[in-house]
CSV table of C-alpha atoms and ligand atoms in Angstrom, one decimal:
chain,number,residue,atom,x,y,z
A,235,MET,CA,0.0,0.0,0.0
A,236,GLU,CA,3.0,2.3,0.5
A,237,THR,CA,3.6,1.9,-3.2
A,238,MET,CA,0.2,2.7,-4.6
A,239,PRO,CA,0.1,5.1,-7.5
A,240,ARG,CA,0.0,8.8,-6.6
A,241,GLU,CA,-3.4,9.4,-8.2
A,242,MET,CA,-5.1,6.7,-6.3
A,243,LEU,CA,-3.4,7.9,-3.1
A,244,ARG,CA,-4.7,11.4,-3.7
A,245,ASN,CA,-8.2,10.2,-4.2
A,246,LEU,CA,-8.0,8.1,-1.0
A,247,GLN,CA,-6.7,11.1,0.9
A,248,LEU,CA,-9.5,13.3,-0.3
A,249,LYS,CA,-12.1,10.8,0.8
A,250,LYS,CA,-10.4,10.3,4.2
A,251,PHE,CA,-10.2,14.1,4.7
A,252,LYS,CA,-13.9,14.5,4.1
A,253,ARG,CA,-14.7,11.7,6.5
A,254,ILE,CA,-12.6,13.1,9.4
A,255,LEU,CA,-13.8,16.6,8.8
A,256,LYS,CA,-17.4,15.4,9.0
A,257,TRP,CA,-16.5,13.5,12.2
A,258,GLY,CA,-15.0,16.6,13.8
A,259,TYR,CA,-17.8,18.8,12.7
A,260,GLU,CA,-20.5,16.5,14.1
A,261,ASN,CA,-18.8,15.5,17.3
A,262,SER,CA,-16.7,18.4,18.6
A,263,GLY,CA,-17.7,21.9,19.7
A,264,LEU,CA,-14.3,23.1,18.8
A,265,TYR,CA,-14.5,22.2,15.1
A,266,ARG,CA,-18.2,23.1,14.9
A,267,ARG,CA,-17.4,26.6,16.0
A,268,LEU,CA,-14.4,27.0,13.8
A,269,TYR,CA,-16.2,25.9,10.7
A,270,ASP,CA,-19.5,27.6,11.5
A,271,GLN,CA,-17.6,30.9,11.8
A,272,ALA,CA,-16.1,30.3,8.3
A,273,GLY,CA,-19.6,29.3,7.0
A,274,LEU,CA,-18.3,25.9,6.1
A,275,THR,CA,-20.1,22.5,6.3
A,276,PRO,CA,-18.7,19.1,5.5
A,277,GLU,CA,-20.8,18.9,2.3
A,278,ASP,CA,-18.8,21.9,1.0
A,279,ILE,CA,-15.6,19.9,0.7
A,280,LYS,CA,-15.5,18.5,-2.8
A,281,THR,CA,-12.1,19.3,-4.3
A,282,TRP,CA,-8.5,20.0,-3.2
A,283,ASP,CA,-9.2,23.7,-3.5
A,284,ASP,CA,-12.0,23.3,-0.9
A,285,VAL,CA,-9.5,21.5,1.4
A,286,ALA,CA,-7.1,24.4,1.1
A,287,GLY,CA,-9.9,26.8,2.2
A,288,VAL,CA,-10.6,24.9,5.5
A,289,PRO,CA,-9.6,27.0,8.5
A,290,MET,CA,-6.4,26.0,10.1
A,291,LEU,CA,-6.2,24.9,13.7
A,292,GLU,CA,-3.6,26.0,16.2
A,293,LYS,CA,-2.6,24.9,19.6
A,294,GLU,CA,-4.5,27.9,21.0
A,295,HIS,CA,-7.8,26.4,19.6
A,296,TYR,CA,-7.2,23.3,21.7
A,297,ARG,CA,-6.3,25.4,24.7
A,298,SER,CA,-9.5,27.5,24.7
A,299,ALA,CA,-11.7,24.5,24.0
A,300,GLN,CA,-10.1,22.7,26.9
A,301,ALA,CA,-11.1,25.5,29.3
A,302,LYS,CA,-14.6,24.2,28.9
A,303,GLU,CA,-16.3,21.0,30.2
A,304,PRO,CA,-15.7,18.1,30.5
A,305,TRP,CA,-12.4,18.5,32.3
A,306,PRO,CA,-9.7,18.3,31.1
A,307,TYR,CA,-10.5,18.0,27.4
A,308,GLY,CA,-13.4,20.4,27.0
A,309,ASP,CA,-15.4,20.3,23.9
A,310,SER,CA,-12.5,19.3,21.7
A,311,LEU,CA,-13.4,15.8,22.8
A,312,CYS,CA,-15.4,13.8,20.2
A,313,VAL,CA,-16.2,10.7,22.3
A,314,PRO,CA,-17.8,10.1,25.7
A,315,LEU,CA,-15.2,10.6,28.5
A,316,GLU,CA,-15.6,6.9,29.5
A,317,GLU,CA,-14.1,5.9,26.2
A,318,VAL,CA,-10.8,7.7,26.8
A,319,THR,CA,-8.1,5.3,27.9
A,320,ALA,CA,-4.9,7.4,27.7
A,321,TYR,CA,-3.8,10.8,28.8
A,322,ARG,CA,-0.8,12.6,27.3
A,323,GLN,CA,0.2,16.2,27.0
A,324,THR,CA,2.4,18.5,25.1
A,325,SER,CA,5.5,19.8,26.8
A,326,GLY,CA,4.2,23.3,27.2
A,327,THR,CA,7.3,25.0,25.8
A,328,THR,CA,5.1,27.5,24.1
A,329,GLY,CA,2.5,28.0,26.8
A,330,GLN,CA,-0.2,26.0,28.6
A,331,PRO,CA,0.2,22.3,27.7
A,332,VAL,CA,-2.4,20.8,25.3
A,333,TYR,CA,-4.1,17.8,26.9
A,334,GLN,CA,-4.3,14.8,24.6
A,335,PRO,CA,-7.1,12.2,25.1
A,336,ASP,CA,-6.9,8.9,23.2
A,337,THR,CA,-9.3,6.0,23.1
A,338,TRP,CA,-8.0,2.4,22.9
A,339,GLN,CA,-8.6,2.5,19.2
A,340,ASP,CA,-6.6,5.8,18.9
A,341,TRP,CA,-3.8,4.1,20.8
A,342,GLU,CA,-3.9,1.2,18.4
A,343,TRP,CA,-3.7,3.7,15.6
A,344,TRP,CA,-0.7,5.4,17.2
A,345,SER,CA,1.2,2.2,17.3
A,346,GLU,CA,0.0,1.3,13.8
A,347,CYS,CA,1.6,4.5,12.5
A,348,TRP,CA,4.8,3.7,14.3
A,349,ALA,CA,4.7,0.2,13.0
A,350,TYR,CA,5.0,1.7,9.5
A,351,THR,CA,8.1,3.5,10.7
A,352,LEU,CA,9.7,0.5,12.4
A,353,TRP,CA,9.0,-1.9,9.5
A,354,ALA,CA,10.4,0.6,6.9
A,355,GLN,CA,13.6,0.8,9.0
A,356,GLY,CA,14.1,-2.9,9.1
A,357,PHE,CA,12.8,-3.7,12.6
A,358,ARG,CA,11.6,-7.3,12.7
A,359,ASN,CA,10.4,-9.8,15.3
A,360,THR,CA,14.0,-10.9,15.6
A,361,ASP,CA,15.0,-7.5,17.1
A,362,ARG,CA,15.6,-6.9,20.8
A,363,VAL,CA,14.7,-3.2,21.2
A,364,PHE,CA,16.0,-1.1,24.1
A,365,ILE,CA,14.2,2.1,25.0
A,366,PRO,CA,16.5,4.3,26.9
A,367,PHE,CA,14.0,6.9,27.9
A,368,GLY,CA,12.2,8.1,31.0
A,369,TYR,CA,8.6,7.3,30.1
A,370,ASN,CA,6.2,9.9,31.5
A,371,ILE,CA,3.3,12.1,30.6
A,372,PHE,CA,4.7,12.9,27.2
A,373,VAL,CA,3.9,10.6,24.3
A,374,ALA,CA,7.6,10.3,23.4
A,375,TYR,CA,8.6,6.6,22.7
A,376,TRP,CA,5.4,5.2,24.3
A,377,ALA,CA,4.0,4.6,20.8
A,378,GLY,CA,7.5,3.3,19.7
A,379,HIS,CA,7.3,0.8,22.5
A,380,TYR,CA,3.9,-0.4,21.6
A,381,ALA,CA,4.6,-0.5,17.9
A,382,ALA,CA,7.7,-2.6,18.5
A,383,GLU,CA,5.7,-5.0,20.4
A,384,LYS,CA,3.0,-5.0,17.7
A,385,ILE,CA,5.5,-6.1,15.0
A,386,GLY,CA,6.8,-8.7,17.4
A,387,CYS,CA,10.1,-7.3,18.7
A,388,GLU,CA,11.2,-8.0,22.2
A,389,VAL,CA,11.1,-4.6,24.0
A,390,ILE,CA,13.2,-3.6,27.0
A,391,PRO,CA,11.9,-0.6,28.8
A,392,GLY,CA,15.0,1.4,29.9
A,393,GLY,CA,12.8,3.8,31.8
A,394,ILE,CA,14.3,5.2,35.0
A,395,LEU,CA,17.9,3.9,34.6
A,396,ASN,CA,20.7,6.4,34.2
A,397,THR,CA,22.8,6.5,31.0
A,398,GLU,CA,25.6,4.2,32.4
A,399,GLU,CA,23.0,1.7,33.5
A,400,ARG,CA,21.3,1.8,30.2
A,401,ILE,CA,24.4,1.1,28.3
A,402,LEU,CA,25.4,-1.8,30.6
A,403,LYS,CA,21.9,-3.3,30.3
A,404,MET,CA,22.0,-3.0,26.5
A,405,LYS,CA,25.4,-4.8,26.6
A,406,GLU,CA,24.2,-7.4,29.0
A,407,LEU,CA,21.1,-8.3,27.1
A,408,ARG,CA,22.7,-7.8,23.6
A,409,ALA,CA,20.1,-5.4,22.4
A,410,SER,CA,20.0,-5.1,18.6
A,411,ALA,CA,18.3,-1.7,18.3
A,412,PHE,CA,17.3,1.3,20.2
A,413,MET,CA,15.4,4.6,19.9
A,414,ALA,CA,16.3,8.0,21.2
A,415,THR,CA,16.8,11.7,20.3
A,416,PRO,CA,19.9,12.4,18.2
A,417,THR,CA,21.3,14.4,21.1
A,418,TYR,CA,20.9,11.4,23.4
A,419,VAL,CA,22.3,9.0,20.8
A,420,LEU,CA,25.5,11.0,20.7
A,421,GLY,CA,25.5,11.5,24.5
A,422,MET,CA,25.1,7.7,25.0
A,423,ALA,CA,28.1,7.1,22.8
A,424,GLU,CA,30.2,9.6,24.9
A,425,THR,CA,29.1,7.8,28.1
A,426,ALA,CA,29.9,4.4,26.7
A,427,GLU,CA,33.4,5.5,25.9
A,428,LYS,CA,33.8,6.9,29.4
A,429,LEU,CA,32.9,3.4,30.6
A,430,GLY,CA,35.6,2.0,28.4
A,431,ILE,CA,33.1,0.5,26.0
A,432,ASP,CA,33.3,1.1,22.2
A,433,PRO,CA,29.7,1.6,21.2
A,434,ARG,CA,30.5,-0.1,17.9
A,435,THR,CA,31.2,-3.3,19.7
A,436,LEU,CA,27.7,-3.5,21.2
A,437,GLY,CA,26.1,-5.0,18.1
A,438,ILE,CA,23.4,-2.4,17.6
A,439,LYS,CA,22.0,-2.9,14.1
A,440,ARG,CA,19.7,0.0,13.8
A,441,ILE,CA,18.8,3.2,15.7
A,442,LEU,CA,15.6,5.2,15.4
A,443,CYS,CA,15.8,8.9,16.1
A,444,ALA,CA,12.8,11.0,17.0
A,445,GLY,CA,12.1,14.2,18.9
A,446,GLU,CA,14.6,16.3,17.1
A,447,PRO,CA,15.5,16.7,13.4
A,448,GLY,CA,19.2,15.6,13.7
A,449,ALA,CA,18.9,12.3,11.8
A,450,SER,CA,18.0,14.1,8.6
A,451,ILE,CA,20.9,16.6,9.0
A,452,PRO,CA,23.8,14.9,7.2
A,453,PRO,CA,26.7,15.7,9.5
A,454,THR,CA,24.7,14.8,12.6
A,455,LYS,CA,23.6,11.6,11.1
A,456,ARG,CA,27.2,10.8,10.1
A,457,ARG,CA,28.4,11.4,13.6
A,458,MET,CA,25.8,9.1,15.1
A,459,GLU,CA,26.4,6.4,12.5
A,460,GLU,CA,30.2,6.5,13.0
A,461,ALA,CA,29.9,6.5,16.7
A,462,TRP,CA,27.7,3.4,16.8
A,463,GLY,CA,28.9,1.8,13.6
A,464,THR,CA,25.3,1.3,12.3
A,465,ASP,CA,22.4,2.8,10.5
A,466,VAL,CA,20.4,5.7,12.0
A,467,TYR,CA,17.0,6.6,10.8
A,468,ASP,CA,14.7,9.6,11.3
A,469,HIS,CA,11.1,9.7,12.5
A,470,ILE,CA,8.8,12.7,13.0
A,471,GLY,CA,5.8,12.9,15.2
A,472,ALA,CA,3.9,15.2,17.6
A,473,THR,CA,1.5,14.7,20.5
A,474,GLU,CA,-1.5,16.4,18.9
A,475,ILE,CA,-0.8,14.8,15.5
A,476,GLY,CA,0.7,11.3,15.6
A,477,GLY,CA,3.8,9.7,14.1
A,478,TRP,CA,3.5,11.1,10.6
A,479,ALA,CA,6.8,10.6,8.8
A,480,TYR,CA,9.6,8.1,8.7
A,481,GLU,CA,12.9,7.5,6.9
A,482,CYS,CA,13.3,4.2,5.1
A,483,THR,CA,16.4,2.0,4.6
A,484,ALA,CA,17.1,3.6,1.2
A,485,LYS,CA,17.9,6.8,3.1
A,486,PRO,CA,16.7,9.3,0.5
A,487,GLY,CA,17.9,12.3,2.6
A,488,GLY,CA,14.8,12.7,4.6
A,489,PRO,CA,11.7,10.9,5.9
A,490,HIS,CA,8.7,9.7,3.8
A,491,VAL,CA,5.3,11.3,4.9
A,492,ASN,CA,2.9,8.5,5.8
A,493,GLU,CA,0.3,9.7,3.3
A,494,ALA,CA,-2.0,6.8,3.9
A,495,MET,CA,-2.6,8.0,7.5
A,496,PHE,CA,-1.9,11.8,7.2
A,497,LEU,CA,-2.5,14.7,4.8
A,498,VAL,CA,0.6,16.8,4.9
A,499,GLU,CA,0.4,20.2,3.2
A,500,LEU,CA,3.3,22.6,2.7
A,501,ILE,CA,2.2,26.2,2.4
A,502,ASP,CA,4.2,29.2,1.5
A,503,LEU,CA,5.7,31.0,4.5
A,504,GLU,CA,4.7,34.4,3.2
A,505,ASP,CA,1.5,34.1,1.2
A,506,GLY,CA,0.1,30.7,2.3
A,507,SER,CA,-0.2,29.3,-1.2
A,508,PRO,CA,0.3,25.5,-1.6
A,509,ILE,CA,3.7,24.2,-2.4
A,510,GLU,CA,4.0,21.1,-4.6
A,511,GLU,CA,7.5,21.6,-6.1
A,512,PRO,CA,10.6,20.2,-4.4
A,513,GLY,CA,13.2,22.4,-2.7
A,514,LYS,CA,11.0,25.3,-1.5
A,515,PRO,CA,10.5,25.6,2.3
A,516,GLY,CA,6.9,25.8,3.6
A,517,ARG,CA,4.8,25.7,6.7
A,518,VAL,CA,3.7,22.1,7.6
A,519,VAL,CA,-0.1,21.7,8.0
A,520,ILE,CA,-1.2,18.3,9.0
A,521,THR,CA,-4.4,16.3,9.1
A,522,ALA,CA,-4.6,12.9,10.9
A,523,PHE,CA,-7.2,10.9,9.0
A,524,ASP,CA,-8.1,8.3,11.6
A,525,ARG,CA,-7.6,9.9,15.0
A,526,ARG,CA,-11.0,10.3,16.7
A,527,ALA,CA,-11.0,11.3,20.3
A,528,GLN,CA,-9.4,14.6,19.7
A,529,PRO,CA,-9.1,15.0,15.9
A,530,CYS,CA,-6.3,16.9,14.2
A,531,ILE,CA,-7.6,18.6,11.1
A,532,ARG,CA,-5.4,21.1,9.2
A,533,PHE,CA,-3.3,21.6,12.2
A,534,ASP,CA,-0.6,24.3,11.9
A,535,SER,CA,2.4,22.4,13.2
A,536,LYS,CA,4.6,25.5,13.0
A,537,ASP,CA,7.3,23.2,11.5
A,538,VAL,CA,9.1,24.2,8.3
A,539,ALA,CA,9.9,21.5,5.7
A,540,MET,CA,10.4,21.1,1.9
A,541,TRP,CA,9.5,18.3,-0.6
A,542,GLY,CA,12.4,16.2,-1.9
A,543,GLU,CA,12.7,13.9,-5.0
A,544,PRO,CA,11.1,10.4,-5.2
A,545,CYS,CA,12.9,7.7,-3.2
A,546,ALA,CA,14.6,4.7,-4.7
A,547,CYS,CA,12.8,2.3,-2.4
A,548,GLY,CA,9.6,2.4,-4.5
A,549,ARG,CA,7.3,4.0,-1.9
A,550,SER,CA,5.1,6.5,-3.5
A,551,PHE,CA,4.8,8.5,-0.2
A,552,ARG,CA,6.6,11.8,-0.7
A,553,VAL,CA,9.9,12.6,1.0
A,554,LEU,CA,10.7,15.7,3.0
A,555,LYS,CA,14.2,16.7,2.1
A,556,GLY,CA,16.2,17.2,5.3
A,557,GLY,CA,13.1,16.4,7.5
A,558,VAL,CA,11.9,19.2,9.6
A,559,ILE,CA,14.3,22.0,8.8
A,560,GLY,CA,13.1,24.5,11.4
A,561,ARG,CA,10.2,26.1,13.3
A,562,VAL,CA,8.2,28.9,11.9
A,563,ASP,CA,8.9,30.9,15.0
A,564,HIS,CA,12.6,30.2,14.9
A,565,ILE,CA,12.8,31.2,11.2
A,566,THR,CA,12.2,34.7,12.1
A,567,LYS,CA,14.5,37.0,10.3
A,568,ILE,CA,17.9,37.9,11.8
A,569,LYS,CA,19.3,41.1,10.4
A,570,GLY,CA,16.7,40.8,7.7
A,571,VAL,CA,18.0,37.4,6.6
A,572,LEU,CA,15.8,34.3,6.8
A,573,PHE,CA,17.5,32.0,9.3
A,574,SER,CA,17.1,28.4,10.5
A,575,PRO,CA,19.1,27.1,13.5
A,576,SER,CA,19.4,23.6,11.8
A,577,ALA,CA,21.8,25.3,9.3
A,578,VAL,CA,24.1,26.1,12.2
A,579,GLU,CA,23.9,22.5,13.5
A,580,GLU,CA,24.9,21.3,10.1
A,581,VAL,CA,28.0,23.6,10.1
A,582,VAL,CA,29.1,22.8,13.6
A,583,ARG,CA,28.8,19.0,13.3
A,584,ASP,CA,30.6,19.1,10.0
A,585,ILE,CA,33.8,20.2,11.8
A,586,PRO,CA,35.4,17.0,13.3
A,587,GLU,CA,37.5,19.0,15.9
A,588,LEU,CA,34.3,20.2,17.6
A,589,GLY,CA,32.2,18.4,20.1
A,590,ASN,CA,28.5,17.5,19.6
A,591,GLU,CA,27.1,20.2,21.7
A,592,PHE,CA,26.6,23.9,20.9
A,593,GLU,CA,24.4,26.7,21.8
A,594,LEU,CA,23.1,29.6,19.8
A,595,VAL,CA,21.9,32.9,21.3
A,596,VAL,CA,20.4,35.8,19.4
A,597,ARG,CA,20.0,39.1,21.2
A,598,LYS,CA,19.6,42.8,20.6
A,599,LYS,CA,22.6,45.1,20.9
A,600,ASN,CA,21.9,48.7,20.1
A,601,ASP,CA,18.9,47.8,18.1
A,602,LEU,CA,20.9,45.3,16.1
A,603,ASP,CA,20.6,41.5,16.1
A,604,GLU,CA,23.7,39.8,17.4
A,605,LEU,CA,24.4,36.1,17.2
A,606,ILE,CA,26.6,34.3,19.7
A,607,LEU,CA,27.6,30.7,19.0
A,608,LYS,CA,29.0,28.7,21.8
A,609,VAL,CA,30.9,25.5,20.9
A,610,GLU,CA,33.2,23.0,22.5
A,611,ILE,CA,36.6,22.0,21.0
A,612,LEU,CA,37.6,18.4,21.6
A,613,PRO,CA,40.4,18.1,24.2
A,614,HIS,CA,43.1,17.0,21.8
A,615,CYS,CA,42.4,19.7,19.3
A,616,CYS,CA,42.7,22.8,21.6
A,617,HIS,CA,45.9,24.0,19.9
A,618,GLN,CA,44.0,24.4,16.6
A,619,GLU,CA,41.6,27.0,18.0
A,620,ASN,CA,42.4,29.7,15.4
A,621,LYS,CA,42.2,27.3,12.5
A,622,ILE,CA,38.8,26.0,13.7
A,623,LYS,CA,37.5,29.5,14.3
A,624,GLU,CA,38.4,30.5,10.8
A,625,ALA,CA,36.7,27.5,9.3
A,626,LEU,CA,33.6,27.9,11.4
A,627,LEU,CA,33.1,31.5,10.6
A,628,ARG,CA,33.7,30.9,6.9
A,629,ASN,CA,31.2,28.0,6.7
A,630,LEU,CA,28.6,29.8,8.8
A,631,ARG,CA,28.8,32.8,6.5
A,632,LEU,CA,28.5,30.6,3.4
A,633,LYS,CA,25.5,28.6,4.8
A,634,THR,CA,23.6,31.4,6.6
A,635,ASN,CA,24.8,34.7,5.2
A,636,LEU,CA,25.4,36.0,8.8
A,637,ASN,CA,28.3,36.8,11.1
A,638,TYR,CA,28.7,35.4,14.5
A,639,TYR,CA,30.6,36.0,17.8
A,640,LEU,CA,32.2,32.7,18.7
A,641,GLU,CA,32.7,31.4,22.3
A,642,PHE,CA,34.9,28.4,22.9
A,643,HIS,CA,34.0,26.4,26.0
A,644,PRO,CA,35.9,23.5,27.6
A,645,TYR,CA,34.8,20.1,26.3
A,646,GLY,CA,31.8,18.8,28.4
A,647,THR,CA,30.7,22.1,29.9
A,648,LEU,CA,27.7,23.0,27.6
A,649,PRO,CA,24.4,21.5,28.7
A,650,ARG,CA,23.5,18.0,27.7
A,651,TYR,CA,19.9,17.0,27.0
A,652,GLU,CA,17.9,13.8,26.9
A,653,VAL,CA,15.0,15.2,25.1
A,654,LYS,CA,13.9,18.6,23.7
A,655,SER,CA,17.2,20.3,23.5
A,656,ARG,CA,17.2,24.0,23.8
A,657,ARG,CA,20.2,25.0,21.9
A,658,PHE,CA,18.6,28.0,20.2
A,659,LYS,CA,17.8,31.0,22.4
A,660,ASP,CA,16.1,34.1,21.0
A,661,LEU,CA,16.5,36.8,23.7
A,662,ARG,CA,15.1,39.5,21.5
A,663,LYS,CA,11.5,38.9,22.5
B,22,MET,CA,-10.3,-4.5,-7.7
B,23,GLY,CA,-10.9,-7.6,-5.7
B,24,THR,CA,-7.5,-9.3,-5.6
B,25,CYS,CA,-4.2,-7.5,-5.9
B,26,LYS,CA,-0.6,-8.3,-5.5
B,27,ILE,CA,1.6,-6.1,-3.3
B,28,ASN,CA,5.2,-7.2,-2.8
B,29,ARG,CA,4.3,-10.8,-3.8
B,30,ILE,CA,1.6,-10.9,-1.2
B,31,ASP,CA,-1.8,-12.2,-2.4
B,32,LEU,CA,-4.2,-9.8,-0.9
B,33,ASP,CA,-7.9,-10.8,-1.3
B,34,LEU,CA,-9.9,-7.8,-0.1
B,35,CYS,CA,-13.2,-9.6,-0.8
B,36,ARG,CA,-12.5,-12.4,1.6
B,37,ILE,CA,-10.8,-10.1,4.2
B,38,ALA,CA,-13.9,-7.9,4.3
B,39,ARG,CA,-16.2,-10.9,4.6
B,40,ALA,CA,-14.1,-12.4,7.3
B,41,MET,CA,-14.1,-9.1,9.2
B,42,GLU,CA,-17.9,-9.0,9.0
B,43,GLU,CA,-18.0,-12.5,10.4
B,44,ILE,CA,-15.7,-11.5,13.3
B,45,LYS,CA,-17.8,-8.4,14.0
B,46,THR,CA,-21.0,-10.4,14.1
B,47,GLY,CA,-19.2,-12.9,16.4
B,48,VAL,CA,-18.1,-10.0,18.7
B,49,PHE,CA,-21.6,-8.7,19.0
B,50,LYS,CA,-22.8,-12.2,19.8
B,51,LEU,CA,-20.1,-12.5,22.5
B,52,LYS,CA,-21.2,-9.3,24.1
B,53,GLU,CA,-24.9,-10.2,23.9
B,54,PHE,CA,-24.3,-13.7,25.5
B,55,SER,CA,-21.9,-12.2,28.1
B,56,GLY,CA,-24.8,-10.9,30.2
B,57,GLY,CA,-22.7,-7.8,30.8
B,58,MET,CA,-19.7,-9.7,32.2
B,59,GLN,CA,-16.8,-7.2,32.1
B,60,CYS,CA,-14.0,-9.5,31.1
B,61,VAL,CA,-15.9,-10.4,27.9
B,62,ILE,CA,-16.9,-6.9,27.1
B,63,ARG,CA,-13.6,-5.3,27.4
B,64,ASN,CA,-11.8,-7.9,25.4
B,65,CYS,CA,-14.5,-7.6,22.7
B,66,ASP,CA,-13.7,-3.8,22.6
B,67,ARG,CA,-10.1,-4.6,22.0
B,68,ILE,CA,-10.9,-6.9,19.2
B,69,MET,CA,-13.0,-4.1,17.6
B,70,ALA,CA,-10.1,-1.7,17.9
B,71,SER,CA,-7.8,-4.2,16.2
B,72,LEU,CA,-10.4,-4.8,13.5
B,73,ALA,CA,-10.6,-1.0,12.9
B,74,MET,CA,-6.8,-1.0,12.2
B,75,ILE,CA,-7.2,-3.8,9.6
B,76,GLN,CA,-10.0,-1.8,8.1
B,77,ILE,CA,-7.8,1.3,7.8
B,78,ASN,CA,-5.0,-0.6,6.2
B,79,CYS,CA,-7.3,-2.4,3.8
B,80,GLU,CA,-9.4,0.5,2.7
B,81,ILE,CA,-6.2,2.1,1.4
B,82,ASN,CA,-6.8,-0.2,-1.5
B,83,ASP,CA,-10.5,0.7,-2.0
B,84,ILE,CA,-12.0,3.0,0.5
B,85,ASP,CA,-15.4,3.3,-1.1
B,86,GLU,CA,-16.2,-0.4,-1.1
B,87,MET,CA,-14.6,-1.0,2.3
B,88,GLU,CA,-16.7,1.7,3.8
B,89,LYS,CA,-19.8,0.3,2.3
B,90,GLY,CA,-18.8,-3.2,3.3
B,91,ASN,CA,-19.3,-4.3,-0.3
B,92,TYR,CA,-16.6,-6.8,-0.6
C,213,ZN,ZN1,12.2,5.3,0.6
């Protein structure tokens, strides 16, 4: 089904879109208000042009609906409260968290979507999958866990262990795969080496990355693959949406959108017109076709991505070149130049003398934007500071068209993150 | 499109749809005969959720007919 012809796929998507919009309109006060205000009924949706005219949903819509009854989901909820079997929430980085209800069927759907990911990345029932993550109220890796079980893997929950204990447990049990954020994949390799263990000897055959875009940024991917001596694949998902994109073993330079389960639209950052051609960055707007307790219909993810070329694996699902390349709110202009922090990551991680960590701060100085980049030089490369500085400034300028103040910090002193790294700080607001 | 071949798998949508209908009928019977016994009902609900996933995956091939249950 992942190889069905594009035209058939588009027809399927249109039908599924109509179906979920009708579901939302008939069962949720949130969607009813949103569409009534726009003078829209489900019967109005006939063509793709009609789809493009459906009002977009933002986090704020969920928040205001959730201020109503029944607690805590308000009238964004489409099923009786008794049918809800799982609670999750967003991290709240951008304000009050969004509460996410799922029925058991929704949860089956979550793991179904992740099963597409795992299967495409070569996970099979012969894998022993370690999950080095502190399971909690966030959805991260829960669905990965259930999906791995669903396709028959043996799953080891590495929940509350610390990094050393996780590595030793992976070694002891001979895990063949694990899933983590790119930051943590690199951090685990550092920790293993401190324990005197070469990560490449652990026999890991595949690593799934989620939570951050690193696995689609070539130098970051290369660092992870070299550290662990294995293949690393990207996956994209979000609490309100689901797991909506995954890289395949052909590694086309970004993940496939799961177009059987999601409608992903890219729209122009300035004028909002649809983008179909490869190579042009756009705002990612997503519909989950089969999520029912709290539907996600034309949700503005605030992510930025661009279409890539078709993949050699034969899947007809489109590829996002470089995965999520930024956030709409991070791609504010700096000194009038369109800027994405992932470009900086690409430059930093392409210089082998630098450590994995970095931090980028933008602040106002005399009404001018000023960029400060903090990096770590590897201990044995300290004598090359000037050479590294030169290369860094040159490559940053080439890639982003901007100048930076550089700060060199001793190796190991910048913050390390397990999830949701905050390497980009905009202090202008 | 009743039968199609994907990656050398013989997928017979007609028979899948029919088998799913039979299971659904069976699940309703189970619930009916359970006299409200919780362990029967909740496991029946799980079967229905799993069936819904099969439905989603199969209708990818022909949503109209799967929705109508026409296979
Ligand atoms: Zn592919």
